[in-house]
Amino acid sequence: MINLELPKKLRASANQAHQVAAQIFRPVSRKYDLSEHDYPVELDTMAAMVEGLADSGTQDISGATGGRKSEKGDGEETSHATELLGNSNGGNMSALLNALETSWGDVGLMLSIPYQGLGNAAIAAVATDEQLERFGKVWAAMAITEPSFGSDSAAVTTTATLDGDEWVLNGTKIFVTAGSRATHIVVWASVDRSKGRAAIKSFVVPRDAPGLSVARLEHKLGIKASDTAELRLEDCRIPKDNILGSPEVNVEKGFAGVMQTFDNTRPLVAAMAIGVGRAALEELRRILTEAGVEISYDIPAMNQHAAAAEFLRLEADWEAAYLLALRAGWMADNKKPNSLEASMSKAKAGRMGTDVTLKAVELAGALGYSQRTLLEKWSRDSKILDIFEGTQQIQQLIVARRVLELTSTELK
């Protein structure tokens, strides 16, 4: 039989994250939803906690970084920086569960935790051991999307030109989560546009790098506690060794190394949607119970109150998303290719999150639509989780390619 019980170590870490979500995030959730672009000062306490846990060698409680797929053999030691970013022994699963729990508190605040940006997952996925040592404690945002494209990551127009011992970057990046607060930005750029997607590389750009500027901050539907920025790179200079992984352009391999980042981050985004969905289900159950609606697991749904039957459907959908995300995280930790499972988990959880939160607002009636509960906020927050790190349609396209064993050229 399959044992779905989480190991004790993972349960302890997830419980820590839940306590942070309940005691730090939830009490100020509405405050920062109404004060977009204000820095959540409460997160300074979070940063100190994360730093202390990292220094002690304990897995962080935010889970934003994800784990590294080690190429070493089983039982072989990885570097200290790799351990900080999440090692191959449960690192991805722990990060996933922690992302779930903190998002249960507030997904916008979770995305704002200092030193735990989505760019850290890119560093963990493709950096060399030397780079892991150098960037092990940075706060890295990830800059991919540009004004000319969204879902097609291969359409990057930002360029990186080698000039002596420095790379010179030029381009514009939009919708960069934590773009104005992070200490570093992982920028996707092409080193030779004539060679197509194979020449797309990721670069670590320090916040104070000459030529990097914040053009504006976006006003958004949800996750308002998190800053979303437009960044401009104008003859931005960074050290030559700030290119992640190998600088060589391998036309045969394409940009699979860069895309491996998504195999780490998509299950994490799925976990965010699962956390928000669970929060909505718990609140909805409380409201229905207070209204006298009994939810039973012993009586067929068709013989129960319509609201109870709908709740059971939503809960089953949530459970399916949760299990898919666990599988994607487990595969990453066990060095198994998980591109298919990562996209499946992201697609399922993203769709589930929007469905559950909007239906919760509907079933709660006027109470759900008002600001007396957080239901309406969660419905707004959940929409982005079905969009960034690849839209619903992109995930379905990737799943179709993997299942049918077709290339991106054969199935567009």
C-alpha positions as semicolon CSV with decimal commas, in nm:
position;residue;x (nm);y (nm);z (nm)
1;M;0,000;0,000;0,000
2;I;0,101;0,364;-0,051
3;N;0,179;0,538;0,277
4;L;0,055;0,897;0,257
5;E;0,158;0,986;0,611
6;L;0,418;1,263;0,621
7;P;0,751;1,194;0,797
8;K;0,789;1,336;1,146
9;K;1,057;1,583;1,034
10;L;0,832;1,730;0,766
11;R;0,536;1,752;1,002
12;A;0,744;1,946;1,255
13;S;0,861;2,196;0,992
14;A;0,509;2,237;0,851
15;N;0,374;2,294;1,202
16;Q;0,627;2,575;1,252
17;A;0,514;2,733;0,928
18;H;0,149;2,702;1,034
19;Q;0,221;2,881;1,360
20;V;0,384;3,167;1,170
21;A;0,084;3,182;0,937
22;A;-0,164;3,185;1,225
23;Q;0,021;3,421;1,459
24;I;0,199;3,661;1,221
25;F;0,029;3,650;0,881
26;R;-0,343;3,616;0,952
27;P;-0,366;3,905;1,203
28;V;-0,225;4,155;0,950
29;S;-0,365;4,000;0,632
30;R;-0,643;4,254;0,581
31;K;-0,417;4,543;0,685
32;Y;-0,178;4,494;0,395
33;D;-0,454;4,403;0,153
34;L;-0,586;4,756;0,211
35;S;-0,238;4,916;0,210
36;E;-0,087;4,806;-0,119
37;H;0,286;4,875;-0,159
38;D;0,338;4,930;0,214
39;Y;0,625;4,714;0,335
40;P;0,503;4,452;0,589
41;V;0,731;4,542;0,879
42;E;0,616;4,229;1,062
43;L;0,821;4,030;0,812
44;D;1,144;4,162;0,959
45;T;1,077;3,920;1,244
46;M;1,025;3,649;0,983
47;A;1,357;3,733;0,820
48;A;1,541;3,701;1,150
49;M;1,376;3,363;1,213
50;V;1,464;3,234;0,866
51;E;1,822;3,355;0,905
52;G;1,852;3,185;1,243
53;L;1,715;2,858;1,109
54;A;1,949;2,870;0,810
55;D;2,252;2,937;1,029
56;S;2,161;2,642;1,248
57;G;2,120;2,416;0,945
58;T;1,744;2,380;0,997
59;Q;1,510;2,385;0,695
60;D;1,351;2,725;0,647
61;I;0,983;2,766;0,726
62;S;0,883;2,973;0,425
63;G;0,949;2,712;0,159
64;A;0,992;2,961;-0,123
65;T;1,328;2,834;-0,243
66;G;1,253;2,471;-0,316
67;G;1,515;2,201;-0,336
68;R;1,806;2,120;-0,562
69;K;1,809;1,807;-0,775
70;S;2,152;1,678;-0,684
71;E;2,351;1,492;-0,948
72;K;2,552;1,317;-0,680
73;G;2,490;0,957;-0,583
74;D;2,262;0,851;-0,300
75;G;2,415;0,921;0,037
76;E;2,682;1,154;-0,102
77;E;2,724;1,487;0,072
78;T;2,615;1,811;-0,097
79;S;2,757;2,156;-0,025
80;H;2,657;2,362;0,280
81;A;2,488;2,621;0,058
82;T;2,287;2,346;-0,108
83;E;2,161;2,242;0,234
84;L;2,053;2,599;0,304
85;L;1,856;2,610;-0,018
86;G;1,694;2,272;0,038
87;N;1,887;1,950;-0,015
88;S;1,784;1,633;-0,196
89;N;1,672;1,461;0,123
90;G;1,320;1,599;0,151
91;G;1,408;1,959;0,061
92;N;1,145;1,999;-0,211
93;M;0,874;1,829;-0,007
94;S;0,952;2,039;0,298
95;A;0,949;2,357;0,090
96;L;0,617;2,255;-0,063
97;L;0,451;2,191;0,271
98;N;0,587;2,511;0,419
99;A;0,463;2,712;0,120
100;L;0,122;2,552;0,170
101;E;0,104;2,642;0,538
102;T;0,229;2,999;0,504
103;S;-0,009;3,059;0,212
104;W;-0,291;2,937;0,437
105;G;-0,205;3,246;0,639
106;D;-0,157;3,493;0,352
107;V;-0,007;3,414;0,013
108;G;0,091;3,778;-0,052
109;L;0,289;3,791;0,271
110;M;0,437;3,450;0,194
111;L;0,570;3,590;-0,135
112;S;0,715;3,886;0,056
113;I;0,926;3,693;0,305
114;P;1,279;3,838;0,288
115;Y;1,552;3,615;0,145
116;Q;1,304;3,356;0,016
117;G;1,213;3,478;-0,335
118;L;1,122;3,268;-0,637
119;G;1,461;3,354;-0,784
120;N;1,617;3,143;-0,511
121;A;1,455;2,839;-0,672
122;A;1,631;2,925;-0,997
123;I;1,962;2,946;-0,815
124;A;1,896;2,614;-0,645
125;A;1,807;2,449;-0,975
126;V;2,094;2,546;-1,204
127;A;2,373;2,720;-1,009
128;T;2,718;2,568;-0,971
129;D;2,843;2,474;-0,626
130;E;3,061;2,786;-0,621
131;Q;2,760;3,003;-0,705
132;L;2,554;2,833;-0,437
133;E;2,820;2,934;-0,187
134;R;2,812;3,296;-0,308
135;F;2,435;3,333;-0,344
136;G;2,326;3,107;-0,060
137;K;2,186;3,390;0,151
138;V;2,057;3,640;-0,104
139;W;1,694;3,741;-0,155
140;A;1,638;3,675;-0,524
141;A;1,336;3,772;-0,732
142;M;1,286;3,615;-1,076
143;A;1,246;3,828;-1,390
144;I;1,122;3,645;-1,700
145;T;0,813;3,811;-1,850
146;E;0,855;4,106;-2,088
147;P;0,613;4,354;-2,248
148;S;0,628;4,157;-2,576
149;F;0,549;3,811;-2,434
150;G;0,401;3,628;-2,139
151;S;0,371;3,250;-2,145
152;D;0,624;3,182;-2,422
153;S;0,945;3,185;-2,218
154;A;1,149;3,121;-2,532
155;A;1,056;3,465;-2,668
156;V;1,299;3,650;-2,441
157;T;1,430;3,970;-2,605
158;T;1,647;4,096;-2,318
159;T;2,011;4,059;-2,424
160;A;2,335;3,987;-2,239
161;T;2,661;4,078;-2,412
162;L;3,001;3,980;-2,276
163;D;3,234;4,279;-2,246
164;G;3,564;4,175;-2,096
165;D;3,498;4,050;-1,742
166;E;3,139;4,175;-1,735
167;W;2,802;4,096;-1,886
168;V;2,606;4,395;-2,016
169;L;2,229;4,345;-1,996
170;N;1,962;4,544;-2,181
171;G;1,587;4,497;-2,172
172;T;1,264;4,541;-1,976
173;K;1,105;4,290;-1,737
174;I;0,750;4,317;-1,609
175;F;0,542;4,152;-1,333
176;V;0,850;4,077;-1,123
177;T;0,738;3,948;-0,782
178;A;0,940;4,115;-0,504
179;G;1,111;4,312;-0,779
180;S;1,156;4,629;-0,573
181;R;1,245;4,463;-0,241
182;A;1,473;4,170;-0,326
183;T;1,850;4,210;-0,293
184;H;1,912;4,030;-0,624
185;I;1,719;3,962;-0,945
186;V;1,752;3,644;-1,153
187;V;1,714;3,777;-1,507
188;W;1,649;3,565;-1,815
189;A;1,837;3,700;-2,117
190;S;1,975;3,582;-2,450
191;V;2,350;3,573;-2,509
192;D;2,299;3,526;-2,886
193;R;1,953;3,586;-3,033
194;S;2,053;3,423;-3,362
195;K;2,069;3,087;-3,184
196;G;1,713;3,098;-3,052
197;R;1,605;2,952;-2,721
198;A;1,932;2,761;-2,671
199;A;2,103;3,094;-2,600
200;I;1,868;3,192;-2,317
201;K;2,053;3,201;-1,986
202;S;1,975;3,323;-1,636
203;F;2,187;3,588;-1,464
204;V;2,206;3,701;-1,102
205;V;2,183;4,081;-1,098
206;P;2,250;4,260;-0,766
207;R;1,995;4,526;-0,671
208;D;2,265;4,798;-0,676
209;A;2,404;4,698;-1,016
210;P;2,458;5,007;-1,237
211;G;2,186;5,030;-1,501
212;L;1,913;4,842;-1,307
213;S;1,610;5,050;-1,208
214;V;1,249;5,005;-1,094
215;A;1,022;5,169;-1,351
216;R;0,699;5,126;-1,156
217;L;0,500;4,914;-0,912
218;E;0,181;4,744;-1,031
219;H;-0,162;4,785;-0,872
220;K;-0,315;4,438;-0,862
221;L;-0,635;4,240;-0,805
222;G;-0,482;4,031;-0,526
223;I;-0,162;3,944;-0,335
224;K;-0,136;4,314;-0,257
225;A;0,109;4,260;0,028
226;S;0,360;4,146;-0,236
227;D;0,524;4,408;-0,456
228;T;0,512;4,346;-0,831
229;A;0,754;4,562;-1,029
230;E;0,858;4,659;-1,379
231;L;1,237;4,657;-1,407
232;R;1,457;4,820;-1,668
233;L;1,810;4,714;-1,756
234;E;2,001;4,981;-1,946
235;D;2,363;4,881;-2,007
236;C;2,342;4,701;-1,673
237;R;2,681;4,555;-1,584
238;I;2,737;4,245;-1,370
239;P;3,042;4,021;-1,311
240;K;3,118;3,758;-1,573
241;D;3,066;3,471;-1,329
242;N;2,710;3,583;-1,238
243;I;2,568;3,376;-1,522
244;L;2,400;3,072;-1,365
245;G;2,534;2,736;-1,474
246;S;2,740;2,702;-1,791
247;P;2,783;3,001;-2,025
248;E;2,816;2,765;-2,323
249;V;2,535;2,765;-2,580
250;N;2,429;2,405;-2,646
251;V;2,189;2,402;-2,940
252;E;2,118;2,030;-2,892
253;K;2,013;2,072;-2,528
254;G;1,824;2,395;-2,591
255;F;1,740;2,583;-2,273
256;A;1,633;2,280;-2,072
257;G;1,868;2,378;-1,791
258;V;1,700;2,714;-1,748
259;M;1,354;2,559;-1,776
260;Q;1,441;2,315;-1,496
261;T;1,368;2,606;-1,266
262;F;0,999;2,554;-1,333
263;D;1,017;2,190;-1,225
264;N;1,104;2,327;-0,880
265;T;0,874;2,628;-0,867
266;R;0,552;2,495;-1,021
267;P;0,481;2,248;-0,738
268;L;0,547;2,534;-0,495
269;V;0,292;2,756;-0,669
270;A;0,054;2,460;-0,663
271;A;0,113;2,441;-0,287
272;M;0,027;2,810;-0,255
273;A;-0,308;2,750;-0,426
274;I;-0,367;2,447;-0,205
275;G;-0,298;2,655;0,106
276;V;-0,540;2,930;0,002
277;G;-0,797;2,667;-0,097
278;R;-0,775;2,496;0,241
279;A;-0,820;2,829;0,418
280;A;-1,137;2,896;0,216
281;L;-1,275;2,546;0,279
282;E;-1,220;2,575;0,655
283;E;-1,394;2,914;0,668
284;L;-1,679;2,790;0,449
285;R;-1,731;2,486;0,671
286;R;-1,751;2,713;0,976
287;I;-2,010;2,938;0,809
288;L;-2,221;2,646;0,686
289;T;-2,210;2,478;1,027
290;E;-2,324;2,797;1,199
291;A;-2,608;2,819;0,945
292;G;-2,722;2,469;1,042
293;V;-2,594;2,289;0,732
294;E;-2,460;1,946;0,829
295;I;-2,180;1,796;0,620
296;S;-2,166;1,418;0,642
297;Y;-1,922;1,167;0,497
298;D;-2,156;0,876;0,567
299;I;-2,455;0,995;0,365
300;P;-2,448;1,013;-0,017
301;A;-2,398;1,371;-0,135
302;M;-2,723;1,365;-0,333
303;N;-2,915;1,305;-0,009
304;Q;-2,761;1,604;0,168
305;H;-2,821;1,978;0,162
306;A;-2,712;2,126;-0,175
307;A;-2,447;2,340;-0,002
308;A;-2,310;2,033;0,177
309;A;-2,295;1,837;-0,148
310;E;-2,108;2,122;-0,313
311;F;-1,868;2,143;-0,020
312;L;-1,788;1,772;-0,055
313;R;-1,716;1,820;-0,427
314;L;-1,481;2,109;-0,355
315;E;-1,304;1,918;-0,080
316;A;-1,249;1,618;-0,308
317;D;-1,104;1,845;-0,575
318;W;-0,874;2,000;-0,316
319;E;-0,755;1,654;-0,205
320;A;-0,669;1,561;-0,564
321;A;-0,462;1,878;-0,607
322;Y;-0,283;1,817;-0,277
323;L;-0,184;1,461;-0,371
324;L;-0,059;1,567;-0,717
325;A;0,161;1,835;-0,559
326;L;0,303;1,586;-0,307
327;R;0,392;1,350;-0,590
328;A;0,573;1,623;-0,786
329;G;0,773;1,724;-0,477
330;W;0,856;1,364;-0,387
331;M;0,984;1,295;-0,738
332;A;1,213;1,598;-0,727
333;D;1,357;1,486;-0,394
334;N;1,420;1,139;-0,535
335;K;1,598;1,267;-0,848
336;K;1,319;1,157;-1,080
337;P;1,227;1,373;-1,383
338;N;0,911;1,555;-1,277
339;S;0,836;1,802;-1,557
340;L;0,505;1,627;-1,634
341;E;0,402;1,597;-1,271
342;A;0,507;1,956;-1,194
343;S;0,282;2,088;-1,470
344;M;-0,002;1,854;-1,373
345;S;0,010;1,972;-1,012
346;K;0,027;2,340;-1,113
347;A;-0,264;2,307;-1,359
348;K;-0,485;2,115;-1,116
349;A;-0,412;2,330;-0,812
350;G;-0,446;2,659;-1,001
351;R;-0,788;2,564;-1,133
352;M;-0,895;2,419;-0,799
353;G;-0,790;2,732;-0,613
354;T;-1,002;2,969;-0,818
355;D;-1,298;2,730;-0,818
356;V;-1,291;2,667;-0,442
357;T;-1,244;3,029;-0,337
358;L;-1,508;3,172;-0,573
359;K;-1,758;2,901;-0,482
360;A;-1,692;2,968;-0,113
361;V;-1,778;3,335;-0,169
362;E;-2,096;3,229;-0,348
363;L;-2,210;2,979;-0,087
364;A;-2,140;3,222;0,197
365;G;-2,366;3,479;0,031
366;A;-2,343;3,841;0,144
367;L;-2,102;3,742;0,420
368;G;-1,863;3,594;0,168
369;Y;-1,875;3,901;-0,055
370;S;-1,815;4,142;0,232
371;Q;-1,487;4,219;0,412
372;R;-1,619;4,069;0,734
373;T;-1,430;3,750;0,645
374;L;-1,124;3,691;0,426
375;L;-1,316;3,484;0,171
376;E;-1,341;3,761;-0,088
377;K;-0,971;3,837;-0,044
378;W;-0,874;3,475;-0,096
379;S;-1,081;3,463;-0,415
380;R;-0,881;3,760;-0,546
381;D;-0,547;3,620;-0,430
382;S;-0,607;3,280;-0,587
383;K;-0,639;3,403;-0,945
384;I;-0,269;3,482;-0,984
385;L;-0,180;3,128;-0,874
386;D;-0,346;3,000;-1,192
387;I;-0,147;3,245;-1,402
388;F;0,215;3,293;-1,295
389;E;0,477;3,021;-1,339
390;G;0,281;2,928;-1,652
391;T;-0,090;2,971;-1,720
392;Q;-0,350;2,694;-1,711
393;Q;-0,332;2,664;-2,090
394;I;0,049;2,640;-2,093
395;Q;0,044;2,365;-1,829
396;Q;-0,209;2,166;-2,032
397;L;0,009;2,208;-2,341
398;I;0,316;2,080;-2,154
399;V;0,121;1,784;-2,015
400;A;-0,004;1,699;-2,365
401;R;0,350;1,711;-2,506
402;R;0,484;1,485;-2,232
403;V;0,200;1,232;-2,256
404;L;0,203;1,221;-2,638
405;E;0,585;1,239;-2,652
406;L;0,579;1,535;-2,894
407;T;0,820;1,826;-2,914
408;S;0,727;2,192;-2,887
409;T;0,766;2,213;-3,266
410;E;0,525;1,923;-3,322
411;L;0,260;2,043;-3,078
412;K;0,209;2,416;-3,039
